[in-house]
């Protein structure tokens, strides 16, 4: 039968055009559900007793009927519970391992048993299918619907759950995961990330042993400060860039997250991921739907590189705001002025913006507040009126001045935060997150506004809307978020255990309103660096700020790790005065993403300025390949002391190779050729060096012809050494 369905939405914001749906009831004794992508299959089976379990997750089989034979090939110790491989593990009945869901029913019972009821497959378009599987407790009127959104060509699966009941009273959700994976292998190797301010995306790889490894955050906002919600798991052996089976996993969520990785007594790996249930039991009313955030996976049998390219293709096409569109290069005033500026200083910087050749001037922190002027980070945050001493003619005069200089104008805001020394703090104490019986504790001299409160949501929306209403030609927003949540408490929320969840809901409500009115305005997602980088937020932002650490040597390593999960078009990379490297090195590193500058242009000598202007022209000619091309990591700086990254267009006819010396010890350099990837072996290519510093010559001959086969089997040497620390190469098909 045909059935049209609409799913409730809470954290998922898909506009799903339902074309047609296949609906299957649970009348059969056993049901096989094969959720397939181009290369892989996640196969679920409903047993005769209606338990739904995972029987296969791996490379797709040619004959679908053979999936049912997979369990019989394993001769493991007995599953005493018969639910060890559950598709969504419930607690309180037979289960003995970490659950995906745990509840207290309206009558006080803590047990849950989920049985397969039905499933359906909706074909959204030729590439996307949406599976929904309904599970029902046989005793209680309690239901979970599992959703699997399949992006066929990209080998990407998004999954989430919708939890409902119709009991005679409220149900308490103690745990409510988005996903529950079950993987078989001879061993599992976790690549996770940790960090702090200016030390984001530090990788660690370890073998998972029996028991539970938990990756989580309890920070409330800026949740990724110490641990991002992304990870890799290699199956059987550690995957390399080009070999091995590896799963990428990430939660699309901007608040507290939790991922449990459990190697069970059968030597299988169970991955359970979702909102962190820390301090957050959720009271679910009858007929209310709790929809979890999305958990995303992509599985590759050809190493980390293939997995990341699949993820990039998916993100640009389906998730990033304007992911296949354009971006603006910019000049930021922050390191040129910090808080110390006036209209004349900014007018001079606007002239420098035009001189440099970028698209936009970005005014950073310090432009607002009068009673408590924003002359440092200790006051003024929350009072979003122009500072009359610094800007007597307001933002509008700067927008006009930018237009006169033939560039665009953007501005920094941090609308979720407040300084105790501000009018907002004095006038609206009930808008601020703080425990009434505890001393205030500050992060960067500030507190967080209570986005669970609709009035605060209106205020934050009004900050953005007010700027655009007064300045319709405003072209860019840098949205910062520097504080974590201490003393979590809302003055207006009735149920404090809902606080962390309602905060994120409030944030998304604000962002939805902004994008409904201003759908295309570029916005940078900044959070003191990489404190809030996730695909739920990136539905509303065109780019993110990886780190406040802009030392180019450090950025090579950070940008390398971010690049596994996020495409280059999403990464804002600025040239600054951090580090001791020359301007060429700093600019070349920043070009591996969305280029910007945060320097004093007037302090550049003639050659440095000329180099920057030439580099921007080269970047403008190549940016479509950097942003939309396939990315190949050729030499890992952690392994070789050399970083080499290739971006190649879809037709394999043109690309750019970024090469850097990441080790300055005596004799360091590229002693051996670097193998290229992704080329057409039968095509002929020329390689020439670009981004040369004025009055220097390349040591690489521009007229040599190579076959793609040669470049991928023998390689090419960029001739990196202590006098050539940064080499940018353009590769073109010879036609």
CSV table of N, CA and C in Angstrom, one decimal, residues 225-296:
chain,number,residue,atom,x,y,z
A,225,UNK,N,35.0,22.7,23.1
A,225,UNK,CA,36.2,23.3,23.5
A,225,UNK,C,37.3,22.2,23.8
A,226,UNK,N,36.9,21.2,24.5
A,226,UNK,CA,37.9,20.2,24.9
A,226,UNK,C,37.8,18.9,24.1
A,227,UNK,N,36.6,18.7,23.5
A,227,UNK,CA,36.4,17.4,22.8
A,227,UNK,C,35.3,17.6,21.7
A,228,UNK,N,35.7,17.5,20.4
A,228,UNK,CA,34.7,17.6,19.4
A,228,UNK,C,33.9,16.3,19.2
A,229,UNK,N,32.7,16.4,18.6
A,229,UNK,CA,31.8,15.3,18.5
A,229,UNK,C,32.1,14.5,17.2
A,230,UNK,N,33.3,14.4,16.8
A,230,UNK,CA,33.7,13.6,15.6
A,230,UNK,C,34.8,12.6,16.0
A,231,UNK,N,34.8,11.5,15.3
A,231,UNK,CA,35.7,10.4,15.5
A,231,UNK,C,35.8,9.5,14.3
A,232,UNK,N,36.8,8.6,14.3
A,232,UNK,CA,37.0,7.6,13.3
A,232,UNK,C,37.2,6.3,14.1
A,233,UNK,N,36.7,5.2,13.5
A,233,UNK,CA,37.0,3.9,14.0
A,233,UNK,C,37.5,3.0,12.9
A,234,UNK,N,38.7,2.5,13.0
A,234,UNK,CA,39.2,1.6,12.0
A,234,UNK,C,38.9,0.2,12.4
A,235,UNK,N,38.5,-0.7,11.5
A,235,UNK,CA,38.1,-2.0,11.8
A,235,UNK,C,39.1,-3.0,11.3
A,236,UNK,N,39.5,-3.9,12.2
A,236,UNK,CA,40.5,-5.0,12.0
A,236,UNK,C,41.9,-4.5,12.2
A,237,UNK,N,42.3,-3.3,11.6
A,237,UNK,CA,43.6,-2.8,11.7
A,237,UNK,C,43.5,-1.3,11.5
A,238,UNK,N,44.5,-0.5,12.0
A,238,UNK,CA,44.4,0.9,11.7
A,238,UNK,C,44.4,1.3,10.3
A,239,UNK,N,43.5,2.1,9.9
A,239,UNK,CA,43.4,2.5,8.5
A,239,UNK,C,44.4,3.6,8.2
A,240,UNK,N,44.9,3.6,6.9
A,240,UNK,CA,45.7,4.7,6.5
A,240,UNK,C,44.9,5.6,5.6
A,241,UNK,N,45.6,6.6,5.0
A,241,UNK,CA,44.9,7.5,4.1
A,241,UNK,C,44.2,6.8,2.9
A,242,UNK,N,44.9,5.7,2.4
A,242,UNK,CA,44.4,5.1,1.2
A,242,UNK,C,44.0,3.6,1.3
A,243,UNK,N,44.1,3.1,2.5
A,243,UNK,CA,43.8,1.6,2.7
A,243,UNK,C,43.2,1.4,4.0
A,244,UNK,N,42.3,0.3,4.1
A,244,UNK,CA,41.7,-0.1,5.3
A,244,UNK,C,40.3,0.3,5.4
A,245,UNK,N,39.6,-0.4,6.3
A,245,UNK,CA,38.1,-0.1,6.5
A,245,UNK,C,38.0,0.8,7.7
A,246,UNK,N,37.3,1.9,7.5
A,246,UNK,CA,37.2,2.9,8.5
A,246,UNK,C,35.8,3.6,8.5
A,247,UNK,N,35.3,3.8,9.7
A,247,UNK,CA,34.0,4.4,9.9
A,247,UNK,C,34.3,5.8,10.4
A,248,UNK,N,33.7,6.9,9.8
A,248,UNK,CA,33.6,8.2,10.4
A,248,UNK,C,32.3,8.4,11.0
A,249,UNK,N,32.3,8.9,12.3
A,249,UNK,CA,31.1,9.2,13.0
A,249,UNK,C,31.1,10.6,13.5
A,250,UNK,N,29.9,11.2,13.5
A,250,UNK,CA,29.8,12.5,14.1
A,250,UNK,C,28.4,12.8,14.5
A,251,UNK,N,28.2,13.6,15.5
A,251,UNK,CA,26.8,14.0,15.9
A,251,UNK,C,26.6,15.4,15.5
A,252,UNK,N,25.5,15.6,14.8
A,252,UNK,CA,25.1,17.0,14.3
A,252,UNK,C,24.3,17.7,15.4
A,253,UNK,N,25.1,18.3,16.3
A,253,UNK,CA,24.5,18.9,17.5
A,253,UNK,C,25.4,19.9,18.1
A,254,UNK,N,24.9,21.0,18.6
A,254,UNK,CA,25.7,22.1,19.1
A,254,UNK,C,25.8,22.2,20.6
A,255,UNK,N,25.3,21.2,21.3
A,255,UNK,CA,25.3,21.2,22.8
A,255,UNK,C,26.0,20.0,23.4
A,256,UNK,N,25.7,19.6,24.6
A,256,UNK,CA,26.3,18.5,25.2
A,256,UNK,C,26.1,17.2,24.4
A,257,UNK,N,27.1,16.5,24.2
A,257,UNK,CA,27.0,15.2,23.4
A,257,UNK,C,27.7,14.1,24.2
A,258,UNK,N,27.4,12.9,23.8
A,258,UNK,CA,28.0,11.7,24.4
A,258,UNK,C,28.0,10.6,23.4
A,259,UNK,N,29.2,10.0,23.2
A,259,UNK,CA,29.3,8.8,22.4
A,259,UNK,C,30.0,7.7,23.2
A,260,UNK,N,29.3,6.6,23.3
A,260,UNK,CA,29.8,5.4,24.0
A,260,UNK,C,30.3,4.4,23.0
A,261,UNK,N,31.6,3.9,23.2
A,261,UNK,CA,32.1,2.9,22.3
A,261,UNK,C,32.4,1.7,23.2
A,262,UNK,N,31.6,0.6,23.0
A,262,UNK,CA,31.7,-0.5,23.9
A,262,UNK,C,32.1,-1.8,23.2
A,263,UNK,N,33.3,-2.4,23.5
A,263,UNK,CA,33.6,-3.7,23.0
A,263,UNK,C,33.0,-4.7,24.0
A,264,UNK,N,32.1,-5.5,23.5
A,264,UNK,CA,31.3,-6.4,24.4
A,264,UNK,C,32.0,-7.7,24.6
A,265,UNK,N,31.4,-8.6,25.4
A,265,UNK,CA,32.1,-9.9,25.7
A,265,UNK,C,32.1,-10.8,24.5
A,266,UNK,N,31.4,-10.5,23.4
A,266,UNK,CA,31.5,-11.3,22.2
A,266,UNK,C,32.6,-10.7,21.2
A,267,UNK,N,33.2,-9.7,21.7
A,267,UNK,CA,34.3,-9.0,20.9
A,267,UNK,C,33.7,-8.1,19.7
A,268,UNK,N,32.4,-7.8,19.9
A,268,UNK,CA,31.8,-6.9,18.9
A,268,UNK,C,31.9,-5.4,19.4
A,269,UNK,N,31.8,-4.5,18.5
A,269,UNK,CA,31.8,-3.0,18.9
A,269,UNK,C,30.4,-2.5,18.8
A,270,UNK,N,30.0,-1.9,19.9
A,270,UNK,CA,28.7,-1.2,19.9
A,270,UNK,C,29.0,0.3,20.1
A,271,UNK,N,28.4,1.1,19.2
A,271,UNK,CA,28.6,2.6,19.2
A,271,UNK,C,27.2,3.2,19.5
A,272,UNK,N,27.1,3.9,20.6
A,272,UNK,CA,25.8,4.6,20.9
A,272,UNK,C,26.1,6.1,21.1
A,273,UNK,N,25.4,6.9,20.3
A,273,UNK,CA,25.7,8.3,20.3
A,273,UNK,C,24.5,9.2,20.3
A,274,UNK,N,24.6,10.3,21.0
A,274,UNK,CA,23.4,11.2,21.0
A,274,UNK,C,23.7,12.4,22.0
A,275,UNK,N,22.6,13.0,22.4
A,275,UNK,CA,22.7,14.1,23.4
A,275,UNK,C,23.2,13.5,24.7
A,276,UNK,N,24.1,14.2,25.3
A,276,UNK,CA,24.6,13.8,26.7
A,276,UNK,C,23.4,13.9,27.6
A,277,UNK,N,23.1,12.8,28.3
A,277,UNK,CA,22.0,12.8,29.2
A,277,UNK,C,22.4,13.3,30.6
A,278,UNK,N,23.6,13.8,30.7
A,278,UNK,CA,24.1,14.4,32.0
A,278,UNK,C,23.2,15.5,32.5
A,279,UNK,N,22.7,15.4,33.7
A,279,UNK,CA,21.8,16.3,34.3
A,279,UNK,C,20.6,16.7,33.5
A,280,UNK,N,20.1,15.7,32.6
A,280,UNK,CA,19.1,16.1,31.7
A,280,UNK,C,18.0,15.0,31.5
A,281,UNK,N,17.5,14.4,32.6
A,281,UNK,CA,16.3,13.6,32.4
A,281,UNK,C,15.2,14.4,31.8
A,282,UNK,N,14.5,13.8,30.8
A,282,UNK,CA,13.5,14.6,30.0
A,282,UNK,C,12.1,14.1,30.3
A,283,UNK,N,11.2,15.0,30.8
A,283,UNK,CA,9.9,14.6,31.0
A,283,UNK,C,9.1,14.7,29.7
A,284,UNK,N,8.6,13.5,29.2
A,284,UNK,CA,7.9,13.5,28.0
A,284,UNK,C,6.4,13.3,28.2
A,285,UNK,N,5.7,14.3,27.7
A,285,UNK,CA,4.2,14.3,27.9
A,285,UNK,C,3.6,13.3,26.9
A,286,UNK,N,2.4,12.9,27.2
A,286,UNK,CA,1.7,12.0,26.2
A,286,UNK,C,1.5,12.7,24.9
A,287,UNK,N,1.8,12.0,23.8
A,287,UNK,CA,1.7,12.4,22.4
A,287,UNK,C,2.7,13.5,22.0
A,288,UNK,N,3.6,13.8,22.9
A,288,UNK,CA,4.7,14.7,22.5
A,288,UNK,C,5.8,13.8,21.9
A,289,UNK,N,6.4,14.3,20.8
A,289,UNK,CA,7.5,13.6,20.1
A,289,UNK,C,8.8,14.2,20.5
A,290,UNK,N,9.7,13.4,21.1
A,290,UNK,CA,11.1,13.8,21.3
A,290,UNK,C,11.9,13.3,20.1
A,291,UNK,N,12.4,14.2,19.3
A,291,UNK,CA,13.2,13.9,18.1
A,291,UNK,C,14.7,14.2,18.4
A,292,UNK,N,15.5,13.2,18.4
A,292,UNK,CA,16.9,13.3,18.7
A,292,UNK,C,17.6,14.0,17.6
A,293,UNK,N,18.8,14.6,17.9
A,293,UNK,CA,19.6,15.1,16.8
A,293,UNK,C,20.1,14.0,15.9
A,294,UNK,N,20.7,14.4,14.8
A,294,UNK,CA,21.1,13.4,13.7
A,294,UNK,C,22.6,12.9,14.0
A,295,UNK,N,22.8,11.6,13.9
A,295,UNK,CA,24.1,11.1,14.0
A,295,UNK,C,24.4,10.6,12.6
A,296,UNK,N,25.6,10.9,12.1
A,296,UNK,CA,26.0,10.7,10.7
A,296,UNK,C,27.2,9.7,10.7
